Steps between C-alpha positions, in 0.01 A plus 500: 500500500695637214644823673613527856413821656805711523502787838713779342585627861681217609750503198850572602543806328192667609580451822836651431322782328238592801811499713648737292229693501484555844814565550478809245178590619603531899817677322298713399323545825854612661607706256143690530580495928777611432380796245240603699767526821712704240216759490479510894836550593534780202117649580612494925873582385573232746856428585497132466518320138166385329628109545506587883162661468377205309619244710336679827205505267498119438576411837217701627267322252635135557470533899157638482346293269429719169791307335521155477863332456451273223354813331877615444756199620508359141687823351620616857712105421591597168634831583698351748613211306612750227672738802853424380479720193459776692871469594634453159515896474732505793733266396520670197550867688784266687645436160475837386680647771745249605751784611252668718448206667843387528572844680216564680326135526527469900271821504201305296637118663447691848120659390385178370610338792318702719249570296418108515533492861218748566281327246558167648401656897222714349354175326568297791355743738206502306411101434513518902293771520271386236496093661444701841174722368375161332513306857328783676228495171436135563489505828236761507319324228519179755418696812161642282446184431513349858263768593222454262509087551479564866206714430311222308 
């Protein structure tokens, strides 16, 4: 045999380039949740943010089943690897305004402080609430299950 049969999707750089793909197109995805959650909060004039509406939203549709994880954990990744750009503007504001924060630092030291405190108990609060509604979920699953094998 002259020519060996070449599979195109198992090059390197096609794989590299579906990857990418996903990751733009579940980008994409977000941004749309996130658009659409835009149009709810302004539509309801809700007082939370649209990202708050959209992660309710997401949550909603991951827990019941519309949404699938790996549907968005390839960009939800990349957003998060890339989440330390999001500070360079407030280093820069720190810059900036180097007196301000020489006079009156203690003020913002003293709100991030606490503001990281209550995000830290609100998240932790929350893993235990969400471990302690996924034990009561499987053991309902478990206990339906008992039933219908005693049945049989």
């Amino acid at each position: 045999m002259l020519f060996k049969p070449v599979c195109i999707m198992s090059s390197p750089s096609t794989s590299k380039m579906t990857h990418s793909l996903k990751v733009i197109v579940q980008l994409l995805f977000l941004i749309g949740l996130w658009g659409i959650s835009s149009f709810i909060q302004q539509f309801f004039r809700l007082p939370l943010s649209a990202g708050v509406i959209g992660l309710i939203l997401l949550l909603f549709a991951l827990m019941s089943g519309v949404m699938k994880l790996v549907w968005i954990k390839l960009g939800a990744d990349f957003i998060l690897a890339e989440l330390v750009l999001m500070f360079i503007p407030c280093v820069v504001g720190l810059v900036k305004y180097k007196q301000l924060f020489l006079t009156q630092g203690w003020q913002l030291i003293l709100a991030v402080v606490i503001g990281t405190i209550c995000v830290m108990v609100m998240t932790a609060y929350s893993v235990h609430f969400g471990f302690k509604l996924e034990h009561k979920l499987q053991q309902k699953n478990n206990h339906h299950k008992a039933k219908l094998e005693a049945h049989l």
